[in-house]
PDB file of C-alpha atoms in Angstrom:
ATOM      1  CA  ALA A 372      88.613 110.852 101.376  1.00 51.00           C
ATOM      2  CA  ARG A 373      85.183 111.962 100.074  1.00 55.00           C
ATOM      3  CA  GLY A 374      86.608 114.825  98.030  1.00 59.00           C
ATOM      4  CA  ASN A 375      88.826 116.093 100.860  1.00 60.00           C
ATOM      5  CA  THR A 376      92.113 115.367  99.155  1.00 59.00           C
ATOM      6  CA  ARG A 377      93.299 118.988  98.899  1.00 67.00           C
ATOM      7  CA  THR A 378      95.806 118.970  96.026  1.00 75.00           C
ATOM      8  CA  GLY A 379      95.656 115.183  95.747  1.00 79.00           C
ATOM      9  CA  LYS A 380      99.427 114.940  96.128  1.00 89.00           C
ATOM     10  CA  ASP A 381     101.152 113.476  99.180  1.00 92.00           C
ATOM     11  CA  VAL A 382     104.803 112.999 100.048  1.00 95.00           C
ATOM     12  CA  LEU A 383     105.659 109.717 101.771  1.00 95.00           C
ATOM     13  CA  TYR A 384     108.962 109.336 103.621  1.00 96.00           C
ATOM     14  CA  VAL A 385     110.205 105.739 103.907  1.00 95.00           C
ATOM     15  CA  PRO A 386     113.457 104.099 104.972  1.00 94.00           C
ATOM     16  CA  ALA A 387     115.795 103.294 102.089  1.00 95.00           C
ATOM     17  CA  VAL A 388     115.544  99.526 102.622  1.00 91.00           C
ATOM     18  CA  PRO A 389     113.661  96.930 100.547  1.00 89.00           C
ATOM     19  CA  LEU A 390     110.803  96.533 103.081  1.00 85.00           C
ATOM     20  CA  GLY A 391     110.235 100.287 103.412  1.00 90.00           C
ATOM     21  CA  LEU A 392     110.329 100.809  99.652  1.00 93.00           C
ATOM     22  CA  ALA A 393     107.972  97.876  98.989  1.00 92.00           C
ATOM     23  CA  GLN A 394     105.477  99.015 101.608  1.00 90.00           C
ATOM     24  CA  GLY A 395     105.703 102.546 100.214  1.00 93.00           C
ATOM     25  CA  GLU A 396     104.798 101.252  96.751  1.00 95.00           C
ATOM     26  CA  ILE A 397     101.821  99.325  98.166  1.00 93.00           C
ATOM     27  CA  LEU A 398     100.591 102.430  99.976  1.00 92.00           C
ATOM     28  CA  LYS A 399     101.060 104.482  96.812  1.00 95.00           C
ATOM     29  CA  GLN A 400      98.940 102.018  94.811  1.00 95.00           C
ATOM     30  CA  ASN A 401      96.262 101.834  97.488  1.00 92.00           C
ATOM     31  CA  LEU A 402      95.953 105.602  97.860  1.00 91.00           C
ATOM     32  CA  ALA A 403      95.782 106.054  94.075  1.00 93.00           C
ATOM     33  CA  ARG A 404      92.410 104.276  94.287  1.00 92.00           C
ATOM     34  CA  ILE A 405      90.980 107.244  96.178  1.00 88.00           C
ATOM     35  CA  GLY A 406      92.594 109.844  93.969  1.00 87.00           C
ATOM     36  CA  LEU A 407      95.816 110.566  95.877  1.00 90.00           C
ATOM     37  CA  ARG A 408      99.137 110.765  94.068  1.00 93.00           C
ATOM     38  CA  VAL A 409     101.935 109.687  96.375  1.00 95.00           C
ATOM     39  CA  GLU A 410     105.538 110.702  95.835  1.00 96.00           C
ATOM     40  CA  ILE A 411     107.914 108.382  97.702  1.00 97.00           C
ATOM     41  CA  GLU A 412     111.142 109.757  99.152  1.00 97.00           C
ATOM     42  CA  ALA A 413     113.557 107.274 100.721  1.00 97.00           C
ATOM     43  CA  PHE A 414     116.265 108.020 103.271  1.00 97.00           C
ATOM     44  CA  PRO A 415     118.715 105.992 105.379  1.00 96.00           C
ATOM     45  CA  ALA A 416     117.106 105.314 108.776  1.00 88.00           C
ATOM     46  CA  PRO A 417     119.015 107.930 110.819  1.00 89.00           C
ATOM     47  CA  ALA A 418     118.238 110.641 108.259  1.00 95.00           C
ATOM     48  CA  LEU A 419     114.606 109.478 107.987  1.00 95.00           C
ATOM     49  CA  PHE A 420     113.957 109.798 111.713  1.00 90.00           C
ATOM     50  CA  GLY A 421     115.778 113.122 111.803  1.00 91.00           C
ATOM     51  CA  LYS A 422     113.480 114.410 109.063  1.00 94.00           C
ATOM     52  CA  LEU A 423     110.347 112.957 110.684  1.00 91.00           C
ATOM     53  CA  SER A 424     111.197 114.725 113.934  1.00 89.00           C
ATOM     54  CA  THR A 425     111.779 118.111 112.265  1.00 90.00           C
ATOM     55  CA  ARG A 426     108.771 120.406 112.505  1.00 88.00           C
ATOM     56  CA  GLY A 427     107.897 121.790 109.092  1.00 90.00           C
ATOM     57  CA  GLU A 428     109.600 119.018 107.121  1.00 93.00           C
ATOM     58  CA  PRO A 429     107.543 118.736 103.899  1.00 93.00           C
ATOM     59  CA  PHE A 430     106.058 115.234 104.232  1.00 93.00           C
ATOM     60  CA  ASP A 431     102.474 114.094 104.602  1.00 91.00           C
ATOM     61  CA  ILE A 432     103.017 110.468 105.593  1.00 92.00           C
ATOM     62  CA  GLY A 433     105.966 108.958 107.444  1.00 92.00           C
ATOM     63  CA  TRP A 434     106.756 105.251 107.673  1.00 90.00           C
ATOM     64  CA  ILE A 435     107.717 104.159 111.175  1.00 86.00           C
ATOM     65  CA  GLY A 436     108.606 100.554 111.879  1.00 76.00           C
ATOM     66  CA  TRP A 437     109.296  99.153 115.296  1.00 69.00           C
ATOM     67  CA  LEU A 438     111.355  96.169 116.384  1.00 62.00           C
ATOM     68  CA  GLY A 439     111.504  94.851 119.904  1.00 59.00           C
ATOM     69  CA  THR A 440     109.063  94.692 122.727  1.00 62.00           C
ATOM     70  CA  ARG A 441     108.267  97.328 125.307  1.00 64.00           C
ATOM     71  CA  PRO A 442     106.074  97.480 128.398  1.00 60.00           C
ATOM     72  CA  ASP A 443     102.356  98.013 127.886  1.00 69.00           C
ATOM     73  CA  GLY A 444     101.399 101.538 126.975  1.00 79.00           C
ATOM     74  CA  PHE A 445     104.911 102.529 125.969  1.00 82.00           C
ATOM     75  CA  PHE A 446     103.984 103.019 122.312  1.00 85.00           C
ATOM     76  CA  LEU A 447     101.025 105.281 123.015  1.00 90.00           C
ATOM     77  CA  ASN A 448     103.012 107.528 125.332  1.00 92.00           C
ATOM     78  CA  PHE A 449     106.067 107.532 123.047  1.00 89.00           C
ATOM     79  CA  LEU A 450     104.116 108.335 119.880  1.00 90.00           C
ATOM     80  CA  PHE A 451     101.344 110.632 121.126  1.00 93.00           C
ATOM     81  CA  ASP A 452     102.264 112.407 124.377  1.00 95.00           C
ATOM     82  CA  GLY A 453     102.564 116.028 123.254  1.00 95.00           C
ATOM     83  CA  ARG A 454     104.653 116.956 126.274  1.00 95.00           C
ATOM     84  CA  THR A 455     107.619 115.085 124.738  1.00 91.00           C
ATOM     85  CA  ILE A 456     107.754 117.144 121.535  1.00 92.00           C
ATOM     86  CA  GLY A 457     111.232 118.542 121.050  1.00 87.00           C
ATOM     87  CA  GLN A 458     112.845 116.419 123.751  1.00 88.00           C
ATOM     88  CA  THR A 459     115.848 114.306 122.810  1.00 85.00           C
ATOM     89  CA  GLY A 460     114.697 110.979 121.397  1.00 81.00           C
ATOM     90  CA  PHE A 461     111.019 111.895 121.180  1.00 83.00           C
ATOM     91  CA  GLY A 462     108.855 109.811 118.852  1.00 87.00           C
ATOM     92  CA  ASN A 463     105.794 112.016 118.465  1.00 90.00           C
ATOM     93  CA  TYR A 464     106.422 112.469 114.744  1.00 90.00           C
ATOM     94  CA  SER A 465     102.840 113.592 114.134  1.00 90.00           C
ATOM     95  CA  TYR A 466     103.344 116.476 116.587  1.00 92.00           C
ATOM     96  CA  PHE A 467     100.069 115.410 118.156  1.00 95.00           C
ATOM     97  CA  ASN A 468      99.527 117.560 121.237  1.00 96.00           C
ATOM     98  CA  SER A 469      96.191 117.377 123.000  1.00 97.00           C
ATOM     99  CA  ARG A 470      95.825 118.536 126.567  1.00 97.00           C
ATOM    100  CA  GLU A 471      93.074 115.931 127.089  1.00 97.00           C
ATOM    101  CA  TYR A 472      95.044 112.982 125.667  1.00 97.00           C
ATOM    102  CA  ASN A 473      98.269 114.077 127.366  1.00 97.00           C
ATOM    103  CA  ARG A 474      96.378 113.909 130.681  1.00 98.00           C
ATOM    104  CA  LEU A 475      94.845 110.515 129.856  1.00 97.00           C
ATOM    105  CA  LEU A 476      98.234 109.097 128.826  1.00 96.00           C
ATOM    106  CA  GLU A 477      99.819 110.386 132.025  1.00 96.00           C
ATOM    107  CA  ASN A 478      97.040 108.885 134.149  1.00 96.00           C
ATOM    108  CA  ALA A 479      97.331 105.521 132.394  1.00 96.00           C
ATOM    109  CA  SER A 480     101.111 105.464 132.858  1.00 94.00           C
ATOM    110  CA  ARG A 481     100.681 105.864 136.619  1.00 95.00           C
ATOM    111  CA  LEU A 482      98.510 102.766 136.980  1.00 95.00           C
ATOM    112  CA  PRO A 483     100.210  99.665 138.377  1.00 93.00           C
ATOM    113  CA  VAL A 484     101.124  97.004 135.823  1.00 89.00           C
ATOM    114  CA  GLY A 485      98.221  94.610 135.426  1.00 89.00           C
ATOM    115  CA  SER A 486      94.750  94.122 134.001  1.00 89.00           C
ATOM    116  CA  GLU A 487      93.355  97.569 134.840  1.00 93.00           C
ATOM    117  CA  ARG A 488      96.335  99.281 133.212  1.00 92.00           C
ATOM    118  CA  ASN A 489      96.024  97.059 130.117  1.00 90.00           C
ATOM    119  CA  ARG A 490      92.293  97.783 129.795  1.00 92.00           C
ATOM    120  CA  THR A 491      92.877 101.518 130.276  1.00 95.00           C
ATOM    121  CA  TYR A 492      95.558 101.621 127.580  1.00 93.00           C
ATOM    122  CA  GLY A 493      93.391  99.469 125.304  1.00 90.00           C
ATOM    123  CA  ARG A 494      90.459 101.887 125.607  1.00 93.00           C
ATOM    124  CA  LEU A 495      92.786 104.845 125.142  1.00 94.00           C
ATOM    125  CA  ASP A 496      94.293 103.262 122.008  1.00 90.00           C
ATOM    126  CA  VAL A 497      90.821 102.857 120.490  1.00 91.00           C
ATOM    127  CA  ASP A 498      89.805 106.375 121.551  1.00 95.00           C
ATOM    128  CA  ILE A 499      92.902 108.025 120.055  1.00 94.00           C
ATOM    129  CA  SER A 500      92.600 105.989 116.835  1.00 90.00           C
ATOM    130  CA  ARG A 501      88.903 106.629 116.416  1.00 92.00           C
ATOM    131  CA  ASN A 502      88.625 110.264 117.507  1.00 95.00           C
ATOM    132  CA  ALA A 503      92.015 111.901 116.911  1.00 94.00           C
ATOM    133  CA  ALA A 504      93.843 109.631 114.409  1.00 90.00           C
ATOM    134  CA  PRO A 505      97.358 111.136 114.623  1.00 90.00           C
ATOM    135  CA  GLY A 506      98.788 107.844 113.352  1.00 85.00           C
ATOM    136  CA  ILE A 507      97.569 104.715 111.628  1.00 78.00           C
ATOM    137  CA  PRO A 508      98.785 101.270 112.676  1.00 73.00           C
ATOM    138  CA  TYR A 509      98.859  98.878 109.746  1.00 68.00           C
ATOM    139  CA  ALA A 510     100.498  95.686 110.999  1.00 63.00           C
ATOM    140  CA  TYR A 511     102.211  93.919 113.834  1.00 60.00           C
ATOM    141  CA  ASP A 512     105.108  92.004 112.382  1.00 60.00           C
ATOM    142  CA  ASN A 513     107.392  91.657 115.376  1.00 57.00           C
ATOM    143  CA  THR A 514     107.139  87.925 116.014  1.00 59.00           C
ATOM    144  CA  PHE A 515     109.819  85.480 117.036  1.00 60.00           C
ATOM    145  CA  THR A 516     109.817  82.195 115.157  1.00 62.00           C
ATOM    146  CA  LEU A 517     112.000  79.221 115.986  1.00 60.00           C
ATOM    147  CA  VAL A 518     112.719  76.766 113.202  1.00 64.00           C
ATOM    148  CA  SER A 519     115.377  74.049 113.345  1.00 66.00           C
ATOM    149  CA  ARG A 520     115.935  70.355 112.637  1.00 69.00           C
ATOM    150  CA  ARG A 521     114.868  69.620 116.212  1.00 66.00           C
ATOM    151  CA  SER A 522     111.545  71.446 116.028  1.00 62.00           C
ATOM    152  CA  GLY A 523     108.619  69.228 115.077  1.00 62.00           C
ATOM    153  CA  CYS A 524     106.319  72.134 114.408  1.00 63.00           C
ATOM    154  CA  VAL A 525     106.513  75.860 113.830  1.00 62.00           C
ATOM    155  CA  ILE A 526     104.877  78.123 116.385  1.00 59.00           C
ATOM    156  CA  VAL A 527     104.620  81.830 115.661  1.00 60.00           C
ATOM    157  CA  ASN A 528     104.591  83.257 119.145  1.00 55.00           C
ATOM    158  CA  PRO A 529     105.509  86.797 120.222  1.00 50.00           C
ATOM    159  CA  ASP A 530     106.729  85.437 123.572  1.00 55.00           C
ATOM    160  CA  LEU A 531     108.754  82.557 122.032  1.00 56.00           C
ATOM    161  CA  ASP A 532     107.387  79.845 124.299  1.00 59.00           C
ATOM    162  CA  LEU A 533     110.038  77.160 123.864  1.00 58.00           C
ATOM    163  CA  ALA A 534     107.741  74.550 125.415  1.00 60.00           C
ATOM    164  CA  ALA A 535     105.328  75.029 122.514  1.00 58.00           C
ATOM    165  CA  VAL A 536     107.763  74.353 119.642  1.00 56.00           C
ATOM    166  CA  CYS A 537     107.589  70.559 119.794  1.00 60.00           C
ATOM    167  CA  LEU A 538     111.324  69.924 120.314  1.00 57.00           C
ATOM    168  CA  ARG A 539     112.434  66.408 119.402  1.00 59.00           C
TER     169      ARG A 539
END
């Protein structure tokens, strides 16, 4: 933060579930190391996302978890395309709205599914994270795991490749 902590106090909105509360406490402890005092406010999920999508809501950091898989690029467009702000179901909770990145996201979304599209979104993900930073990814914990008496090994695989789980 190099002295740019303003008042040094931040409000963190988390879901009122054990995982959200635990991760909020970890973030609070980590940010205390750089002089930030984090106040955690927890809400049931529907209320949390309603608050996160309300312009002017008094939070500094919002916890957003995601379950399920989506086509490539979906997350970037959903979270950072400024043209969706205010639309029903929008997910641009940071209210990030950049004419340049909106154009780049639109161009990437028009590419046919495949390697070029994946590379374009990959470069755009790095560019947005490095140069604009409207959001901070911290983990990818959406992984299917199959464990049973018939499995001879445990394979953590986001695509759940049943051939790889060593069925007996």
